[in-house]
Coordinates of C-alpha atoms in Angstrom, one line a residue:
M1 CA -5.5 12.3 -36.0
K2 CA -5.9 11.9 -32.3
A3 CA -7.4 7.8 -32.9
T4 CA -4.1 7.7 -35.3
A5 CA -1.9 8.5 -33.0
G6 CA -3.0 6.1 -30.4
A7 CA -3.5 3.6 -32.8
R8 CA 0.8 3.8 -34.0
G9 CA 1.3 4.2 -30.1
L10 CA -0.2 1.3 -29.1
W11 CA 1.3 -1.0 -32.1
R12 CA 5.0 0.8 -31.1
R13 CA 4.4 -0.6 -27.9
V14 CA 3.4 -4.2 -28.7
T15 CA 6.1 -4.2 -31.1
E16 CA 8.7 -3.1 -29.3
P17 CA 12.2 -5.2 -29.1
G18 CA 12.8 -4.9 -25.9
Q19 CA 9.3 -6.4 -25.3
W20 CA 10.2 -9.4 -26.8
P21 CA 13.2 -11.4 -26.1
R22 CA 14.0 -14.8 -27.7
R23 CA 13.2 -16.5 -24.4
R24 CA 10.9 -14.8 -23.4
L25 CA 9.0 -14.7 -26.8
V26 CA 9.2 -18.9 -26.6
G27 CA 7.6 -19.0 -23.3
E28 CA 4.7 -16.7 -23.9
S29 CA 4.1 -18.7 -27.3
G30 CA 3.8 -22.1 -25.3
L31 CA 1.4 -20.5 -22.5
A32 CA -0.6 -18.9 -24.9
L33 CA -0.9 -22.4 -27.1
V34 CA -1.7 -24.3 -23.9
L35 CA -4.0 -22.0 -23.0
A36 CA -5.8 -22.0 -26.2
L37 CA -6.2 -25.5 -26.3
L38 CA -7.5 -26.0 -22.7
A39 CA -10.2 -23.0 -23.4
A40 CA -11.3 -25.0 -26.7
G41 CA -11.3 -28.3 -24.1
L42 CA -13.6 -26.1 -21.7
E43 CA -16.1 -24.8 -24.3
D44 CA -16.0 -28.7 -26.3
F45 CA -17.0 -30.3 -23.2
S46 CA -19.8 -27.7 -22.4
G47 CA -21.4 -28.1 -25.6
A48 CA -20.4 -25.3 -27.8
G49 CA -20.2 -25.2 -31.7
W50 CA -17.1 -25.4 -33.3
P51 CA -17.3 -21.6 -34.1
R52 CA -17.7 -20.4 -30.9
T53 CA -15.0 -22.4 -29.7
A54 CA -12.5 -21.4 -31.8
A55 CA -12.7 -17.9 -31.1
V56 CA -12.8 -18.3 -27.8
A57 CA -9.0 -20.0 -28.4
I58 CA -8.0 -17.3 -30.7
A59 CA -8.8 -14.8 -28.0
V60 CA -7.7 -16.4 -25.2
A61 CA -4.7 -16.8 -26.7
A62 CA -4.0 -13.0 -28.1
L63 CA -5.0 -11.9 -24.7
S64 CA -1.9 -14.0 -23.3
L65 CA 0.5 -12.7 -25.8
L66 CA -0.6 -9.0 -25.5
R67 CA -0.9 -8.9 -21.3
R68 CA 2.6 -7.8 -21.0
A69 CA 2.1 -4.6 -23.1
L70 CA -1.0 -3.8 -22.8
P71 CA -2.2 -4.6 -18.8
T72 CA -5.0 -2.8 -18.4
P73 CA -6.8 -3.2 -21.7
V74 CA -6.2 -7.4 -21.7
L75 CA -7.7 -7.4 -18.3
L76 CA -10.8 -6.0 -19.1
A77 CA -11.3 -7.9 -21.9
T78 CA -10.3 -11.4 -19.9
G79 CA -12.8 -10.3 -17.5
A80 CA -15.5 -9.9 -20.2
L81 CA -14.5 -13.0 -22.3
S82 CA -14.8 -15.3 -18.3
G83 CA -18.3 -14.0 -17.7
A84 CA -19.6 -14.9 -20.9
S85 CA -17.5 -18.0 -21.4
A86 CA -16.0 -21.3 -19.7
G87 CA -12.4 -21.4 -21.4
G88 CA -12.0 -17.4 -20.6
V89 CA -11.5 -18.3 -17.0
L90 CA -8.4 -20.1 -17.7
L91 CA -6.8 -16.6 -18.3
L92 CA -7.4 -15.0 -15.5
L93 CA -4.9 -16.2 -13.0
P94 CA -1.8 -15.0 -15.6
V95 CA -3.2 -12.0 -17.1
A96 CA -4.1 -10.7 -13.0
W97 CA -0.6 -11.4 -12.0
S98 CA 0.8 -9.6 -15.0
A99 CA -1.6 -6.7 -14.1
G100 CA -1.0 -6.2 -10.8
R101 CA 2.4 -5.7 -11.5
R102 CA 2.6 -3.4 -15.0
I103 CA -0.6 -1.1 -14.0
D104 CA 0.8 1.9 -12.3
G105 CA -1.2 3.8 -9.6
V106 CA -3.2 2.7 -7.1
V107 CA -6.2 4.5 -8.2
R108 CA -5.9 3.2 -11.7
A109 CA -5.1 -0.4 -10.8
L110 CA -8.5 -0.3 -8.6
A111 CA -10.6 0.8 -11.1
A112 CA -8.9 -1.6 -13.7
F113 CA -9.9 -4.6 -11.3
T114 CA -12.9 -3.7 -10.5
A115 CA -14.3 -2.7 -14.1
S116 CA -13.1 -6.2 -14.9
G117 CA -15.0 -7.7 -12.4
V118 CA -18.0 -5.6 -13.0
L119 CA -18.1 -7.2 -16.7
C120 CA -17.1 -10.7 -15.4
V121 CA -19.7 -10.9 -12.8
G122 CA -22.5 -9.1 -14.9
L123 CA -21.8 -11.3 -18.1
S124 CA -22.2 -14.3 -16.3
L125 CA -25.3 -13.7 -14.7
I126 CA -27.0 -12.5 -18.0
E127 CA -28.5 -16.1 -19.0
S128 CA -29.6 -17.2 -15.5
P129 CA -31.7 -15.0 -13.1
P130 CA -29.7 -13.6 -10.9
T131 CA -29.7 -14.9 -6.7
P132 CA -28.0 -13.4 -3.8
S133 CA -26.1 -16.7 -3.2
T134 CA -25.3 -16.9 -7.0
L135 CA -24.2 -13.3 -6.8
V136 CA -22.0 -13.8 -3.9
L137 CA -20.4 -17.1 -5.0
T138 CA -19.4 -15.4 -8.9
T139 CA -18.0 -12.4 -6.7
L140 CA -16.0 -14.5 -4.7
F141 CA -14.5 -16.6 -7.3
F142 CA -13.5 -13.2 -9.2
L143 CA -12.0 -12.5 -6.3
V144 CA -9.9 -15.5 -5.3
S145 CA -9.1 -15.7 -8.9
V146 CA -8.1 -12.4 -9.7
V147 CA -7.9 -10.0 -7.2
V148 CA -5.4 -12.0 -5.0
P149 CA -3.4 -13.1 -7.4
G150 CA -3.3 -9.1 -8.4
L151 CA -2.5 -8.0 -5.1
A152 CA 0.0 -10.7 -4.7
S153 CA 1.6 -9.8 -7.8
R154 CA 1.8 -6.1 -7.3
Y155 CA 3.0 -6.7 -3.4
W156 CA 5.9 -8.5 -5.0
S157 CA 6.6 -5.9 -7.4
Q158 CA 6.6 -3.1 -5.1
R159 CA 8.8 -4.9 -2.5
R160 CA 11.6 -5.4 -5.1
T161 CA 11.1 -1.3 -5.7
L162 CA 11.4 -0.7 -2.0
L163 CA 14.5 -2.7 -1.6
R164 CA 16.2 -1.2 -4.5
A165 CA 15.8 2.0 -3.3
L166 CA 17.0 0.5 -0.8
Q167 CA 19.9 -0.5 -1.7
E168 CA 20.8 2.5 -4.0
R169 CA 20.4 4.8 -0.8
N170 CA 22.5 2.7 0.8
T171 CA 24.9 3.0 -1.8
Q172 CA 24.9 6.7 -1.9
L173 CA 25.3 6.9 1.8
L174 CA 28.4 4.6 1.9
R175 CA 30.0 6.7 -1.1
E176 CA 28.9 9.9 0.5
R177 CA 30.8 8.4 3.8
Q178 CA 33.6 7.5 2.0
M179 CA 34.0 10.6 0.9
I180 CA 33.9 12.3 4.2
A181 CA 36.2 9.8 5.5
G182 CA 39.0 10.7 2.9
Q183 CA 38.4 14.1 3.6
A184 CA 38.9 13.7 7.6
R185 CA 42.2 11.8 6.7
M186 CA 43.5 14.1 4.0
R187 CA 43.0 17.3 6.9
E188 CA 45.0 14.7 9.4
R189 CA 47.9 13.9 6.9
Q190 CA 48.3 17.6 5.8
R191 CA 48.3 18.6 9.9
I192 CA 50.9 15.8 10.4
A193 CA 53.1 16.7 8.0
Q194 CA 53.0 20.5 8.7
D195 CA 53.9 19.1 12.4
M196 CA 56.8 16.9 11.3
H197 CA 58.0 19.9 8.9
D198 CA 58.0 22.4 11.5
S199 CA 59.6 20.5 14.5
L200 CA 61.4 17.8 13.1
G201 CA 62.9 19.8 9.7
H202 CA 64.3 22.2 12.2
Q203 CA 66.5 20.0 14.1
L204 CA 67.7 18.4 11.8
A205 CA 68.7 21.2 9.5
L206 CA 70.5 22.5 13.1
I207 CA 72.5 19.1 13.3
A208 CA 73.3 19.3 9.5
V209 CA 74.8 23.1 10.3
H210 CA 76.3 22.5 13.3
T211 CA 78.0 19.0 12.2
G212 CA 79.1 20.3 9.1
A213 CA 80.6 23.2 11.1
L214 CA 82.4 21.0 13.1
E215 CA 83.8 18.8 10.7
V216 CA 86.3 21.9 9.4
D217 CA 87.5 22.3 12.8
R218 CA 91.3 22.2 12.4
E219 CA 91.6 20.7 16.3
L220 CA 89.8 17.9 15.1
T221 CA 91.8 14.7 14.1
G222 CA 91.4 12.6 11.3
R223 CA 89.0 10.4 13.2
Q224 CA 87.1 12.5 14.5
R225 CA 86.8 14.1 11.6
E226 CA 85.5 11.1 9.5
A227 CA 83.0 10.3 12.3
V228 CA 81.2 14.1 12.3
G229 CA 81.2 13.7 8.2
V230 CA 78.9 10.4 8.7
L231 CA 77.0 12.2 11.3
R232 CA 76.4 14.9 9.0
E233 CA 75.7 12.6 6.1
A234 CA 73.1 11.1 8.1
S235 CA 71.4 14.1 9.0
V236 CA 71.6 15.0 5.2
A237 CA 69.7 11.8 4.4
A238 CA 67.4 12.3 7.0
M239 CA 66.1 15.1 5.8
H240 CA 65.8 13.8 2.8
E241 CA 63.4 11.6 4.2
L242 CA 62.0 13.9 5.9
R243 CA 61.0 15.6 2.7
E244 CA 59.6 12.9 0.8
V245 CA 57.2 11.7 3.8
V246 CA 55.8 15.0 4.3
G247 CA 55.2 14.9 0.7
I248 CA 53.5 11.6 0.9
L249 CA 51.2 12.4 3.4
K250 CA 50.1 15.8 1.7
D251 CA 49.5 14.4 -1.3
G252 CA 47.7 11.2 0.2
G253 CA 49.1 8.2 -1.1
A254 CA 51.9 6.0 -0.5
Q255 CA 55.0 6.1 -3.2
E256 CA 55.9 2.2 -2.9
D257 CA 56.9 2.2 -6.9
P258 CA 60.6 1.9 -7.9
T259 CA 60.7 5.6 -9.5
A260 CA 59.2 7.0 -6.5
Q261 CA 61.8 5.1 -4.1
A262 CA 65.0 6.1 -3.7
A263 CA 67.4 3.9 -5.2
S264 CA 69.5 3.9 -1.8
R265 CA 66.3 2.8 0.1
V266 CA 65.8 -0.9 -1.7
V267 CA 68.0 -4.1 -0.8
A268 CA 70.6 -2.8 -3.1
G269 CA 71.3 0.1 -0.5
I270 CA 71.6 -2.1 2.9
E271 CA 75.7 -2.5 1.6
A272 CA 76.0 1.1 1.8
L273 CA 74.0 1.1 5.5
V274 CA 76.7 -1.4 6.6
D275 CA 79.6 0.4 5.2
S276 CA 78.4 3.7 7.3
A277 CA 77.8 1.7 10.2
A278 CA 81.7 0.2 9.6
A279 CA 82.9 3.7 9.1
A280 CA 81.7 5.0 12.3
G281 CA 83.6 2.5 14.0
T282 CA 80.9 -0.4 14.9
P283 CA 82.4 -4.2 14.4
V284 CA 79.8 -4.8 11.4
R285 CA 79.9 -7.2 8.8
L286 CA 77.7 -8.2 5.8
E287 CA 76.7 -11.7 4.5
R288 CA 74.9 -12.8 1.2
S289 CA 74.1 -16.8 0.3
G290 CA 72.0 -17.9 -2.4
Q291 CA 70.9 -16.8 -6.0
P292 CA 69.8 -12.9 -5.5
R293 CA 65.6 -12.5 -7.4
P294 CA 64.1 -9.4 -7.4
L295 CA 61.0 -8.5 -5.4
A296 CA 58.4 -6.2 -5.7
P297 CA 58.9 -2.8 -4.6
A298 CA 57.3 -2.5 -1.1
A299 CA 59.0 -5.6 -0.6
D300 CA 62.4 -4.1 -1.9
H301 CA 61.8 -0.9 0.5
A302 CA 60.1 -3.0 3.3
A303 CA 63.7 -5.2 3.6
Y304 CA 65.5 -2.1 3.6
R305 CA 63.6 -0.6 6.6
I306 CA 64.4 -4.0 8.4
A307 CA 68.1 -3.4 8.0
Q308 CA 68.3 -0.4 8.7
E309 CA 66.0 -0.8 12.3
G310 CA 68.0 -3.4 13.2
L311 CA 71.0 -1.5 12.9
T312 CA 69.2 1.3 15.0
N313 CA 68.3 -0.8 17.5
A314 CA 72.1 -2.4 17.9
Y315 CA 73.3 1.1 18.0
K316 CA 71.1 2.0 20.5
H317 CA 70.9 -0.8 23.0
A318 CA 74.1 -2.8 22.6
P319 CA 77.1 0.1 21.6
G320 CA 80.2 -1.6 20.7
A321 CA 78.8 -5.4 20.5
P322 CA 79.6 -7.1 17.1
I323 CA 76.4 -6.9 14.0
T324 CA 76.4 -9.4 11.3
V325 CA 73.9 -8.4 8.8
S326 CA 72.8 -11.2 6.7
L327 CA 70.7 -11.3 3.1
R328 CA 69.4 -15.2 2.1
Y329 CA 67.6 -15.5 -1.2
E330 CA 65.3 -18.6 -0.4
P331 CA 63.7 -20.8 -3.1
D332 CA 60.3 -18.6 -2.2
S333 CA 61.7 -15.6 -0.2
L334 CA 64.2 -13.4 1.0
V335 CA 65.4 -13.6 4.7
V336 CA 66.7 -10.5 6.0
E337 CA 68.5 -10.7 9.4
V338 CA 70.1 -8.5 11.9
A339 CA 71.8 -10.1 14.8
N340 CA 74.0 -8.6 17.3
G341 CA 76.3 -10.4 20.2
P342 CA 76.3 -9.7 23.8
V343 CA 77.5 -6.3 25.0
P344 CA 81.3 -6.4 25.6
G345 CA 82.3 -5.1 29.2
E346 CA 80.2 -3.7 31.2
G347 CA 78.3 -1.7 28.9
G348 CA 75.0 -1.0 28.4
P349 CA 72.9 0.9 26.0
W350 CA 73.1 4.6 25.3
P351 CA 72.5 7.3 28.1
G352 CA 70.5 9.5 25.4
A353 CA 69.2 6.5 23.6
V354 CA 65.2 7.0 23.2
S355 CA 63.1 4.1 22.6
G356 CA 59.2 4.9 21.3
G357 CA 58.4 0.7 21.0
Q358 CA 56.8 1.8 17.4
G359 CA 60.1 0.5 15.1
L360 CA 58.9 -3.1 15.5
V361 CA 55.5 -2.9 15.2
G362 CA 55.8 -0.5 12.1
L363 CA 58.2 -3.3 10.5
R364 CA 55.6 -5.8 11.3
E365 CA 52.6 -3.9 9.1
R366 CA 55.0 -3.5 6.3
A367 CA 55.8 -7.2 6.6
R368 CA 52.0 -8.2 6.5
L369 CA 51.1 -5.7 3.9
V370 CA 53.7 -7.8 1.2
G371 CA 52.5 -11.2 2.8
G372 CA 55.5 -11.7 4.8
M373 CA 56.6 -11.7 8.7
V374 CA 58.7 -10.4 11.1
H375 CA 60.8 -11.6 14.3
A376 CA 62.5 -10.4 17.0
G377 CA 63.9 -11.5 20.2
P378 CA 67.2 -12.6 22.3
V379 CA 69.7 -15.0 21.4
D380 CA 71.3 -17.7 23.9
D381 CA 74.6 -16.0 23.8
G382 CA 72.9 -13.0 25.1
G383 CA 72.0 -10.9 21.9
F384 CA 69.5 -10.0 20.1
R385 CA 68.0 -10.9 16.5
L386 CA 65.6 -9.4 14.4
A387 CA 64.6 -11.1 11.2
G388 CA 62.0 -10.3 8.4
V389 CA 60.9 -13.3 5.8
L390 CA 59.6 -11.9 2.5
P391 CA 57.8 -13.3 -0.8
Y392 CA 59.3 -12.9 -4.2
G393 CA 55.5 -12.8 -5.5
T394 CA 54.2 -9.7 -6.2
G395 CA 50.7 -9.2 -5.1
E396 CA 50.3 -8.3 -1.8
A397 CA 48.0 -8.7 1.3
R398 CA 45.0 -7.3 1.2
E399 CA 44.6 -4.2 4.0
T400 CA 42.1 -5.0 6.6
T401 CA 40.2 -1.9 7.0
F402 CA 36.9 -1.2 9.2
G403 CA 34.9 -1.6 5.6
D404 CA 35.2 -5.2 5.5
A405 CA 33.0 -5.7 8.6
T406 CA 31.3 -8.5 8.3
D407 CA 27.8 -6.8 9.0
D408 CA 28.2 -4.2 6.6
F409 CA 25.5 -4.3 4.0
R410 CA 27.8 -3.7 0.6
Q411 CA 28.1 -7.6 0.9
Q412 CA 24.4 -7.9 0.5
I413 CA 24.0 -5.5 -2.5
G414 CA 27.2 -6.8 -4.5
A415 CA 30.6 -6.1 -5.7
E416 CA 29.3 -3.0 -7.4
A417 CA 29.0 -0.6 -3.9
P418 CA 31.2 1.9 -4.2
G419 CA 34.6 2.2 -1.9
D420 CA 34.3 -1.6 -1.4
G421 CA 37.1 -2.1 1.4
G422 CA 37.2 1.6 2.6
P423 CA 36.7 3.2 5.7
V424 CA 32.8 3.6 6.7
I425 CA 31.8 5.6 9.7
D426 CA 29.3 4.2 12.1
W427 CA 25.8 4.5 11.3
S428 CA 23.6 7.1 12.1
D429 CA 19.8 6.1 13.8
P430 CA 18.4 3.6 12.1
H431 CA 14.8 5.1 12.7
E432 CA 15.7 8.7 11.0
E433 CA 17.3 6.4 8.1
F434 CA 14.1 4.8 7.2
K435 CA 12.0 7.9 7.1
N436 CA 14.8 9.9 4.8
I437 CA 14.6 6.4 2.8
M438 CA 10.9 6.5 2.6
G439 CA 10.6 10.6 2.0
A440 CA 13.4 10.2 -0.6
T441 CA 10.6 9.3 -3.4
K442 CA 6.9 9.7 -4.2
R443 CA 7.2 5.8 -5.3
N444 CA 8.1 4.5 -1.9
N445 CA 5.1 6.0 -0.2
G446 CA 2.8 4.6 -2.6
C447 CA 4.9 1.0 -2.2
L448 CA 3.9 1.6 1.8
V449 CA 0.1 2.5 0.9
G450 CA 0.0 -0.1 -1.9
C451 CA 1.1 -2.9 0.7
G452 CA -1.0 -1.8 3.3
V453 CA -4.2 -1.4 1.0
G454 CA -3.5 -5.1 0.0
V455 CA -2.7 -6.8 3.5
L456 CA -6.3 -5.4 4.6
I457 CA -8.1 -6.5 1.1
L458 CA -5.9 -10.1 1.2
V459 CA -7.6 -10.4 4.7
G460 CA -11.1 -9.3 4.0
L461 CA -11.0 -12.3 0.8
V462 CA -9.5 -14.8 3.6
V463 CA -12.6 -13.8 5.7
A464 CA -15.0 -13.7 2.5
L465 CA -13.5 -16.9 1.4
V466 CA -14.4 -18.9 4.7
F467 CA -17.7 -17.8 4.5
G468 CA -18.3 -18.3 1.0
A469 CA -17.2 -21.7 1.6
G470 CA -19.6 -22.9 4.5
K471 CA -22.3 -21.1 2.9
L472 CA -21.9 -23.4 -0.1
L473 CA -21.7 -26.0 1.9
D474 CA -24.9 -25.3 3.0
E475 CA -26.6 -24.8 0.0
I476 CA -25.7 -29.0 -1.4
D477 CA -26.7 -30.2 1.9
E478 CA -30.1 -28.1 1.2
A479 CA -30.5 -29.0 -2.2
M480 CA -28.8 -32.5 -2.8
I481 CA -29.1 -36.0 -2.1
D482 CA -28.1 -39.4 -2.7
P483 CA -30.0 -41.9 -5.3
S484 CA -30.5 -44.4 -2.4
V485 CA -32.8 -42.1 -0.6
Y486 CA -34.5 -41.5 -3.7
A487 CA -35.2 -45.1 -3.8
S488 CA -36.2 -45.7 -0.2
V489 CA -39.4 -43.4 -0.9
N490 CA -42.6 -44.6 -2.2
V491 CA -45.5 -43.3 -3.5
G492 CA -48.6 -43.1 -0.8
D493 CA -46.2 -42.4 1.8
P494 CA -47.1 -39.9 4.7
E495 CA -45.9 -36.4 3.8
E496 CA -44.4 -36.3 6.9
Q497 CA -42.8 -39.5 7.3
V498 CA -41.0 -38.7 3.3
R499 CA -39.9 -35.0 4.6
E500 CA -38.1 -36.4 7.4
K501 CA -35.8 -37.9 4.9
L502 CA -35.2 -35.4 2.6
P503 CA -33.2 -32.2 3.0
S504 CA -35.8 -28.4 2.8
G505 CA -34.8 -27.8 -1.2
K506 CA -34.5 -24.1 -0.4
S507 CA -31.3 -23.3 -2.5
F508 CA -30.1 -21.1 -5.2
L509 CA -28.7 -24.6 -7.1
T510 CA -32.2 -26.0 -7.9
V511 CA -33.3 -22.6 -9.5
D512 CA -32.6 -24.2 -13.1
A513 CA -34.0 -27.6 -12.3
K514 CA -37.5 -25.9 -11.3
R515 CA -37.6 -24.0 -14.4
Q516 CA -36.9 -27.2 -16.9
A517 CA -39.1 -29.2 -14.8
P518 CA -42.3 -31.0 -16.7
A519 CA -45.8 -29.3 -15.2
E520 CA -46.8 -30.7 -11.6
P521 CA -49.9 -32.5 -10.8
P522 CA -52.8 -30.5 -10.5
G523 CA -53.2 -29.0 -6.9
A524 CA -49.6 -30.4 -5.4
G525 CA -47.3 -29.0 -3.7
C526 CA -43.5 -30.5 -5.0
L527 CA -40.5 -30.8 -3.5
T528 CA -37.4 -30.5 -6.4
L529 CA -34.1 -31.6 -5.7
L530 CA -30.8 -32.7 -7.3
S531 CA -28.7 -36.5 -7.3
T532 CA -25.6 -36.6 -5.9
D533 CA -24.5 -38.8 -8.9
S534 CA -22.4 -36.9 -11.4
S535 CA -22.2 -40.4 -14.0
K536 CA -24.0 -38.4 -16.9
G537 CA -21.2 -35.5 -16.6
L538 CA -20.7 -31.9 -15.9
S539 CA -23.1 -31.0 -18.6
T540 CA -26.5 -32.9 -17.2
D541 CA -27.9 -33.1 -13.8
T542 CA -30.3 -35.6 -12.4
V543 CA -33.2 -34.0 -11.1
Y544 CA -35.7 -36.2 -8.3
R545 CA -39.0 -34.6 -7.5
F546 CA -41.3 -35.6 -4.8
C547 CA -44.8 -34.2 -4.9
F548 CA -47.3 -34.3 -2.2
K549 CA -51.1 -33.8 -1.8
G550 CA -53.6 -34.6 0.9
G551 CA -51.0 -35.5 3.3
K552 CA -49.4 -38.2 0.9
L553 CA -46.6 -38.6 -1.7
I554 CA -48.6 -38.5 -4.8
E555 CA -45.7 -38.7 -7.1
K556 CA -41.8 -38.9 -7.2
R557 CA -40.3 -38.5 -10.5
E558 CA -36.7 -38.9 -11.7
F559 CA -35.4 -36.5 -14.9
D560 CA -32.3 -34.6 -16.4
V561 CA -32.0 -31.5 -17.1
K562 CA -29.5 -29.7 -18.6
N563 CA -26.7 -26.9 -17.2

């Protein structure tokens, strides 16, 4: 039952739909076909029969297709196949790259690669007697062609995992910080709203009560009673606006839509402002030009505030001066202008006039948020002019906040980071951040351990590769000669003179040649060397043998051996 269940689970892993999307299926099939053809060519070149060649080609294609779904079994099978046949060597690199990424756990990956190396080296030494040099070179070849790609693939995969964990951690921090900043803003809004309600609300209520009582005083003239009525209406309107502002602060959101804004605080309400000023005895007139067009709610309200601020400034700083309020509908924008003439006579600002210097700053900010601008300054005749240009478009300018800093990490992880454009508080200590990230999951610690071990192994492989290359060159120098050297030696030459021209021959490269060489002359000592000429192919080596007896060269012989 367990075997049946295991086989079913294995089949599901291989045939899982997510394993074989259309693009991967085409790519994997093409790679498997190319590797199978190359493996068949190598087997045929080495002299293997067609049954063995076909079997190796089919095995290479099957292992190539299964390397993603079954990384550990395919790695072991590839090690055995590459040790037993030349065609399997081509599969080592892609299988090692795939296994390095997909085998979970450092210990499991180390065991799988070690077992594959033992199979590869062991099977490759069965047909020939093992020597220390052969064992070193075979092991070095496996390390370079399997372990190095596997480590590189594992490092690349773990680096991606670590970066993904860092991004997730950063996203979580941004979300938490945005929540904290939002809560802090809400508490500050509530505090400001409470202060405004307790202080300004009380003062405005007193003004409304006293002006209401004064309005019914029988000693006032009609003109005075009318002025007091304007003051009472202004105080009541101010109380209503204060309540709305307090409500906005407590709710934490601006109400910039037509249903939330009072109908009188838009462009249509500017005429009422002018009428109220005229009723209070201020010389003011309203001018209109162009074809009226609708504005966005925020721009509509900003136009009203510009006119209101302009009239208020004229009341305070130029009492008695004539005021002109202009509404000019241009092709692309509405121009709201409030201009007053010079102060008549020796007049000046009202003694009780208070200016905090924030009115124009607030107007400029309102205009900027809707894509417009505000200009204020004196004119040539001694008066003052306040003008605002507000576009008709419905789009509002994007608010610049601290969260838009160019060094914000959210720009590296894409637009899915929460709170884009929102406020972000200062970063904490980077070392503590890194410790928190590393301690968040056990998998991240495994990434660090795997990367460290991979670096150490890679350094060791580089050292072993350099040493092995030098050793191989030494073995070649001791085992091979050029055909011209062989031709320059003649039978009968003194042994000492001949040996000066030849290498020592003490190399593992000449082991197979000595085993397949003809019988040596009785009583003679022979030196077997390989030729540097490879014109007869990789499967055949040309061998030179020099036999000495009595201090002289008694025989030199050339023959071929099969690899």
